[in-house]
């Protein structure tokens, strides 16, 4: 039985296969409409979510399966003190696979160690968000045609943004990828990640001004400042509007530069950018459903 805790749990070859399957699902959805008849997914969300929870539920329903779960810790027996380990033991009796989001880093891993069903990390604190990364990889590969030889700008809260941490790990395995890490000093990528990049000879630079970086990018991955991870409101307020991507900045970008964002967006992308054909963050959401369908099939070892 396999779980998914980090994008590195899949080899590059396995990832390619998963993304191929997602593209096939996109093309021929009817072929997959009953593969999960009689199966259930438990979505155990101890933290707020719109996309991840709903896309897992939509993915299972598109495959013919059913969904159950909770959307906040306060509406589950976690509020009475039940542990994550005991909760997954319960879910193992009710469902065939589970997706867990938790504010504590490593909580889905703890669940996977006692679970008798596959567990998917749907975001753990500021650590990892592997299914967002699968979504990002599918979006990039589908729209750019490749995952290698790309100049990738990651902009915003690179300290607490778990989607950024997972995406760097995943894309570092492809040849010719160059990272431009765009953040204020206080929100830089954690040093354990940049140290790993240096050890593995992954080329990157850290800059503060988006305007200076944008002309050289193939892809700009915007992120929001993660309010929920700040220790005090004052620091958040000081940082929250540090970057705002607007039409003027988009004029500095190349004609093929794509703008991605894991969403939710707050202020960091002006609404006026939404109509720019290079803005693909809403298409990205749709790719998230296809790739989660492919992931469910892969972890449940179901074939068409
Ligand atoms: N991208 C993402 O994780 O969004 P949600 O927090 O709405 O699930």
Tab-separated table of C-alpha atoms and ligand atoms in Angstrom:
chain	number	residue	atom	x	y	z
A	1	UNK	CA	0.000	0.000	0.000
A	2	UNK	CA	1.319	3.450	-0.963
A	3	UNK	CA	0.713	6.846	0.588
A	4	UNK	CA	1.580	10.300	-0.751
A	5	UNK	CA	3.407	12.558	1.702
A	6	UNK	CA	5.781	14.411	-0.652
A	7	UNK	CA	6.075	14.785	-4.422
A	8	UNK	CA	9.378	12.903	-4.120
A	9	UNK	CA	7.429	9.767	-3.128
A	10	UNK	CA	7.023	9.262	-6.880
A	11	UNK	CA	10.011	8.773	-9.186
A	12	UNK	CA	10.202	11.010	-12.266
A	13	UNK	CA	9.039	8.039	-14.369
A	14	UNK	CA	6.076	7.403	-12.057
A	15	UNK	CA	5.199	11.104	-12.149
A	16	UNK	CA	5.256	11.074	-15.953
A	17	UNK	CA	2.898	8.085	-15.923
A	18	UNK	CA	0.557	9.845	-13.472
A	19	UNK	CA	0.497	13.024	-15.575
A	20	UNK	CA	-0.131	10.948	-18.736
A	21	UNK	CA	-3.074	9.333	-16.975
A	22	UNK	CA	-4.405	12.768	-15.938
A	23	UNK	CA	-4.187	13.968	-19.555
A	24	UNK	CA	-6.060	10.847	-20.692
A	25	UNK	CA	-8.766	11.517	-18.092
A	26	UNK	CA	-9.026	15.092	-19.414
A	27	UNK	CA	-9.499	13.781	-22.981
A	28	UNK	CA	-11.774	10.817	-22.279
A	29	UNK	CA	-13.630	11.461	-18.995
A	30	UNK	CA	-16.408	8.964	-19.780
A	31	UNK	CA	-13.914	6.108	-19.836
A	32	UNK	CA	-13.252	6.695	-16.122
A	33	UNK	CA	-16.793	7.448	-14.934
A	34	UNK	CA	-17.304	4.144	-13.080
A	35	UNK	CA	-13.805	2.987	-12.150
A	36	UNK	CA	-14.430	3.815	-8.482
A	37	UNK	CA	-17.997	2.542	-8.207
A	38	UNK	CA	-18.382	1.360	-4.613
A	39	UNK	CA	-15.235	3.178	-3.395
A	40	UNK	CA	-15.132	6.027	-0.880
A	41	UNK	CA	-12.716	8.802	-0.064
A	42	UNK	CA	-12.549	10.336	3.436
A	43	UNK	CA	-11.554	14.020	3.387
A	44	UNK	CA	-10.262	14.794	6.881
A	45	UNK	CA	-9.610	18.520	6.933
A	46	UNK	CA	-8.407	20.081	10.193
A	47	UNK	CA	-7.699	23.367	8.363
A	48	UNK	CA	-9.786	25.512	5.974
A	49	UNK	CA	-9.808	24.650	2.282
A	50	UNK	CA	-11.864	25.297	-0.813
A	51	UNK	CA	-9.915	23.799	-3.737
A	52	UNK	CA	-8.133	20.832	-2.237
A	53	UNK	CA	-11.098	19.350	-0.389
A	54	UNK	CA	-13.660	20.042	-3.098
A	55	UNK	CA	-11.368	18.840	-5.882
A	56	UNK	CA	-10.701	15.561	-4.050
A	57	UNK	CA	-14.446	15.141	-3.611
A	58	UNK	CA	-15.169	16.078	-7.248
A	59	UNK	CA	-12.383	13.718	-8.378
A	60	UNK	CA	-13.871	10.743	-6.481
A	61	UNK	CA	-17.401	11.555	-7.685
A	62	UNK	CA	-16.173	11.849	-11.302
A	63	UNK	CA	-14.797	8.326	-10.898
A	64	UNK	CA	-18.148	7.004	-9.659
A	65	UNK	CA	-17.164	6.880	-5.976
A	66	UNK	CA	-18.567	8.514	-2.861
A	67	UNK	CA	-17.184	10.966	-0.299
A	68	UNK	CA	-17.375	11.458	3.457
A	69	UNK	CA	-15.410	13.516	5.929
A	70	UNK	CA	-15.189	16.742	7.886
A	71	UNK	CA	-14.115	20.241	6.913
A	72	UNK	CA	-12.832	21.540	10.246
A	73	UNK	CA	-11.320	20.162	13.424
A	74	UNK	CA	-14.151	21.743	15.412
A	75	UNK	CA	-16.774	19.610	13.673
A	76	UNK	CA	-14.901	16.353	14.376
A	77	UNK	CA	-13.979	14.543	17.588
A	78	UNK	CA	-10.588	16.279	17.413
A	79	UNK	CA	-12.479	18.955	19.361
A	80	UNK	CA	-12.872	16.372	22.155
A	81	UNK	CA	-9.184	15.492	22.030
A	82	UNK	CA	-9.108	12.533	19.622
A	83	UNK	CA	-5.689	12.033	18.016
A	84	UNK	CA	-4.977	12.000	14.291
A	85	UNK	CA	-3.831	8.377	14.638
A	86	UNK	CA	-7.143	7.280	16.155
A	87	UNK	CA	-9.098	9.312	13.604
A	88	UNK	CA	-7.443	7.566	10.640
A	89	UNK	CA	-8.095	4.187	12.308
A	90	UNK	CA	-11.801	5.156	12.269
A	91	UNK	CA	-11.668	6.417	8.676
A	92	UNK	CA	-10.034	3.123	7.633
A	93	UNK	CA	-13.310	1.407	8.629
A	94	UNK	CA	-15.439	3.818	6.584
A	95	UNK	CA	-13.429	4.552	3.435
A	96	UNK	CA	-10.905	3.140	0.943
A	97	UNK	CA	-8.565	6.146	0.796
A	98	UNK	CA	-8.129	9.361	2.829
A	99	UNK	CA	-6.892	12.900	2.181
A	100	UNK	CA	-5.732	14.739	5.321
A	101	UNK	CA	-5.018	18.437	5.794
A	102	UNK	CA	-3.606	19.467	9.144
A	103	UNK	CA	-1.967	22.614	10.600
A	104	UNK	CA	0.802	20.507	12.197
A	105	UNK	CA	3.705	19.483	9.996
A	106	UNK	CA	3.983	15.702	9.815
A	107	UNK	CA	0.421	14.939	10.993
A	108	UNK	CA	-0.526	13.109	7.734
A	109	UNK	CA	2.706	11.098	8.031
A	110	UNK	CA	1.742	10.021	11.562
A	111	UNK	CA	-1.670	8.987	10.206
A	112	UNK	CA	-0.076	6.985	7.377
A	113	UNK	CA	1.966	4.971	9.865
A	114	UNK	CA	-1.132	3.426	11.463
A	115	UNK	CA	-3.542	3.531	8.537
A	116	UNK	CA	-4.845	0.498	6.721
A	117	UNK	CA	-5.883	2.631	3.708
A	118	UNK	CA	-3.746	4.924	1.492
A	119	UNK	CA	-3.263	8.392	3.032
A	120	UNK	CA	-2.674	11.548	0.975
A	121	UNK	CA	-1.078	14.630	2.505
A	122	UNK	CA	-3.459	17.437	1.503
A	123	UNK	CA	-1.227	20.082	3.144
A	124	UNK	CA	0.593	19.931	6.492
A	125	UNK	CA	1.360	23.265	8.131
A	126	UNK	CA	4.066	25.229	6.308
A	127	UNK	CA	5.732	21.998	5.181
A	128	UNK	CA	4.392	20.289	2.027
A	129	UNK	CA	1.391	20.262	-0.296
A	130	UNK	CA	2.169	17.458	-2.753
A	131	UNK	CA	-1.178	17.347	-4.572
A	132	UNK	CA	-0.920	21.078	-5.313
A	133	UNK	CA	2.468	20.252	-6.824
A	134	UNK	CA	0.947	17.496	-8.967
A	135	UNK	CA	-1.592	20.103	-10.103
A	136	UNK	CA	1.190	22.590	-10.889
A	137	UNK	CA	3.247	20.007	-12.793
A	138	UNK	CA	0.257	18.947	-14.880
A	139	UNK	CA	-0.579	22.596	-15.643
A	140	UNK	CA	2.993	23.432	-16.657
A	141	UNK	CA	3.504	20.283	-18.737
A	142	UNK	CA	0.120	20.639	-20.471
A	143	UNK	CA	0.515	24.336	-21.289
A	144	UNK	CA	4.284	24.631	-21.802
A	145	UNK	CA	4.822	21.151	-23.241
A	146	UNK	CA	7.716	20.342	-20.881
A	147	UNK	CA	8.952	20.397	-17.302
A	148	UNK	CA	12.635	20.886	-18.136
A	149	UNK	CA	14.636	23.902	-19.326
A	150	UNK	CA	12.426	26.504	-17.713
A	151	UNK	CA	13.174	29.723	-15.824
A	152	UNK	CA	10.741	29.656	-12.926
A	153	UNK	CA	9.995	32.659	-10.737
A	154	UNK	CA	8.462	31.938	-7.345
A	155	UNK	CA	7.146	35.114	-5.762
A	156	UNK	CA	5.705	36.098	-2.385
A	157	UNK	CA	5.734	34.215	0.874
A	158	UNK	CA	8.403	31.628	0.151
A	159	UNK	CA	8.983	30.995	3.855
A	160	UNK	CA	5.579	29.695	4.876
A	161	UNK	CA	4.201	28.792	1.412
A	162	UNK	CA	4.140	25.005	1.488
A	163	UNK	CA	3.187	24.818	-2.203
A	164	UNK	CA	6.493	26.512	-3.055
A	165	UNK	CA	8.511	24.044	-0.955
A	166	UNK	CA	6.909	21.045	-2.661
A	167	UNK	CA	7.218	22.583	-6.138
A	168	UNK	CA	10.944	23.359	-5.753
A	169	UNK	CA	11.600	19.767	-4.655
A	170	UNK	CA	9.644	18.339	-7.567
A	171	UNK	CA	11.037	20.596	-10.321
A	172	UNK	CA	14.628	20.300	-9.080
A	173	UNK	CA	14.699	16.823	-10.626
A	174	UNK	CA	14.333	18.166	-14.194
A	175	UNK	CA	17.302	19.275	-16.320
A	176	UNK	CA	17.866	22.932	-17.068
A	177	UNK	CA	15.450	24.347	-14.489
A	178	UNK	CA	16.554	27.688	-13.035
A	179	UNK	CA	14.755	29.140	-10.010
A	180	UNK	CA	14.350	32.861	-9.380
A	181	UNK	CA	13.203	33.202	-5.768
A	182	UNK	CA	11.440	36.558	-5.396
A	183	UNK	CA	10.627	37.560	-1.821
A	184	UNK	CA	11.318	40.121	0.867
A	185	UNK	CA	14.213	39.233	3.166
A	186	UNK	CA	11.839	38.084	5.931
A	187	UNK	CA	9.909	35.668	3.715
A	188	UNK	CA	12.771	33.885	1.981
A	189	UNK	CA	12.740	30.146	1.255
A	190	UNK	CA	13.814	28.244	4.424
A	191	UNK	CA	17.550	27.597	4.540
A	192	UNK	CA	17.104	23.804	4.653
A	193	UNK	CA	15.690	24.059	1.116
A	194	UNK	CA	18.335	26.413	-0.323
A	195	UNK	CA	21.109	24.346	1.322
A	196	UNK	CA	19.693	21.258	-0.403
A	197	UNK	CA	19.603	23.139	-3.717
A	198	UNK	CA	23.249	24.157	-3.321
A	199	UNK	CA	24.293	20.600	-2.472
A	200	UNK	CA	22.471	19.252	-5.530
A	201	UNK	CA	23.823	22.037	-7.791
A	202	UNK	CA	20.340	23.334	-8.589
A	203	UNK	CA	20.815	26.845	-10.018
A	204	UNK	CA	18.863	29.636	-8.302
A	205	UNK	CA	19.060	33.263	-7.281
A	206	UNK	CA	17.229	35.233	-4.593
A	207	UNK	CA	15.932	38.712	-5.487
A	208	UNK	CA	13.514	41.190	-3.956
A	209	UNK	CA	12.123	43.193	-6.889
A	210	UNK	CA	9.544	41.445	-9.090
A	211	UNK	CA	9.981	44.105	-11.793
A	212	UNK	CA	13.651	43.177	-12.252
A	213	UNK	CA	13.002	39.439	-12.433
A	214	UNK	CA	9.889	39.233	-14.570
A	215	UNK	CA	11.397	39.776	-18.077
A	216	UNK	CA	13.504	36.593	-17.916
A	217	UNK	CA	10.791	34.217	-16.654
A	218	UNK	CA	9.044	31.380	-18.507
A	219	UNK	CA	6.698	31.016	-15.590
A	220	UNK	CA	5.722	33.184	-12.627
A	221	UNK	CA	4.282	31.345	-9.615
A	222	UNK	CA	2.628	33.920	-7.365
A	223	UNK	CA	1.731	33.107	-3.745
A	224	UNK	CA	-0.206	34.869	-1.035
A	225	UNK	CA	1.334	35.904	2.274
A	226	UNK	CA	0.241	33.125	4.649
A	227	UNK	CA	-1.581	35.092	7.334
A	228	UNK	CA	-2.342	31.985	9.415
A	229	UNK	CA	1.360	31.172	9.893
A	230	UNK	CA	2.408	34.604	11.276
A	231	UNK	CA	2.982	35.002	14.984
A	232	UNK	CA	1.722	38.581	15.050
A	233	UNK	CA	-0.766	40.599	13.008
A	234	UNK	CA	1.597	43.592	12.696
A	235	UNK	CA	4.177	41.618	10.692
A	236	UNK	CA	1.460	40.238	8.416
A	237	UNK	CA	0.014	43.699	7.726
A	238	UNK	CA	3.511	44.998	6.874
A	239	UNK	CA	4.139	42.152	4.417
A	240	UNK	CA	0.741	41.398	2.896
A	241	UNK	CA	0.854	43.815	-0.052
A	242	UNK	CA	4.586	43.612	-0.723
A	243	UNK	CA	3.891	42.248	-4.216
A	244	UNK	CA	0.938	43.094	-6.415
A	245	UNK	CA	1.066	41.760	-9.960
A	246	UNK	CA	-0.835	44.182	-12.187
A	247	UNK	CA	-1.134	45.045	-15.887
A	248	UNK	CA	1.871	47.360	-15.758
A	249	UNK	CA	4.151	44.606	-14.433
A	250	UNK	CA	2.687	42.107	-16.915
A	251	UNK	CA	3.890	44.422	-19.714
A	252	UNK	CA	7.458	43.668	-18.603
A	253	UNK	CA	6.919	39.907	-19.095
A	254	UNK	CA	7.470	37.885	-22.266
A	255	UNK	CA	4.496	36.958	-24.468
A	256	UNK	CA	4.645	33.297	-23.374
A	257	UNK	CA	5.240	33.734	-19.657
A	258	UNK	CA	2.535	31.889	-17.737
A	259	UNK	CA	1.194	33.112	-14.396
A	260	UNK	CA	0.251	30.369	-11.936
A	261	UNK	CA	-1.057	30.689	-8.388
A	262	UNK	CA	-2.141	27.868	-6.055
A	263	UNK	CA	-4.955	30.151	-4.819
A	264	UNK	CA	-6.648	31.510	-2.786
A	265	UNK	CA	-5.627	34.915	-4.096
A	266	UNK	CA	-5.847	37.888	-1.753
A	267	UNK	CA	-4.265	41.083	-3.189
A	268	UNK	CA	-1.140	39.759	-4.864
A	269	UNK	CA	-2.679	39.520	-8.334
A	270	UNK	CA	-4.891	42.418	-9.416
A	271	UNK	CA	-8.223	41.280	-10.850
A	272	UNK	CA	-7.349	43.157	-14.072
A	273	UNK	CA	-4.719	40.445	-14.802
A	274	UNK	CA	-7.372	37.687	-14.924
A	275	UNK	CA	-8.279	38.452	-18.555
A	276	UNK	CA	-4.639	38.246	-19.722
A	277	UNK	CA	-4.237	34.978	-21.695
A	278	UNK	CA	-0.990	34.346	-19.801
A	279	UNK	CA	-2.924	34.128	-16.509
A	280	UNK	CA	-3.696	30.414	-16.144
A	281	UNK	CA	-4.500	30.108	-12.421
A	282	UNK	CA	-8.141	29.261	-13.009
A	283	UNK	CA	-7.234	26.624	-15.634
A	284	UNK	CA	-4.817	25.263	-13.011
A	285	UNK	CA	-7.801	24.519	-10.733
A	286	UNK	CA	-9.359	22.283	-13.414
A	287	UNK	CA	-6.074	20.412	-13.856
A	288	UNK	CA	-6.199	19.803	-10.095
A	289	UNK	CA	-9.297	17.645	-10.524
A	290	UNK	CA	-7.777	15.536	-13.332
A	291	UNK	CA	-4.565	14.928	-11.447
A	292	UNK	CA	-6.372	13.989	-8.219
A	293	UNK	CA	-8.480	11.526	-10.214
A	294	UNK	CA	-5.252	10.037	-11.562
A	295	UNK	CA	-3.766	9.932	-8.054
A	296	UNK	CA	-6.787	8.134	-6.566
A	297	UNK	CA	-6.634	5.518	-9.341
A	298	UNK	CA	-2.888	5.085	-8.867
A	299	UNK	CA	-2.992	4.686	-5.067
A	300	UNK	CA	-5.983	2.346	-5.249
A	301	UNK	CA	-4.183	0.408	-8.010
A	302	UNK	CA	-7.237	0.576	-10.260
A	303	UNK	CA	-6.882	0.296	-14.009
A	304	UNK	CA	-9.336	0.961	-16.828
B	1	LIG	N1	-4.461	25.606	-3.226
B	1	LIG	C1	-5.065	25.246	-2.089
B	1	LIG	O1	-4.533	24.447	-1.313
B	1	LIG	O2	-6.270	25.840	-1.874
B	1	LIG	P1	-7.222	25.518	-0.639
B	1	LIG	O3	-6.508	25.998	0.606
B	1	LIG	O4	-8.489	26.270	-0.910
B	1	LIG	O5	-7.422	24.042	-0.584
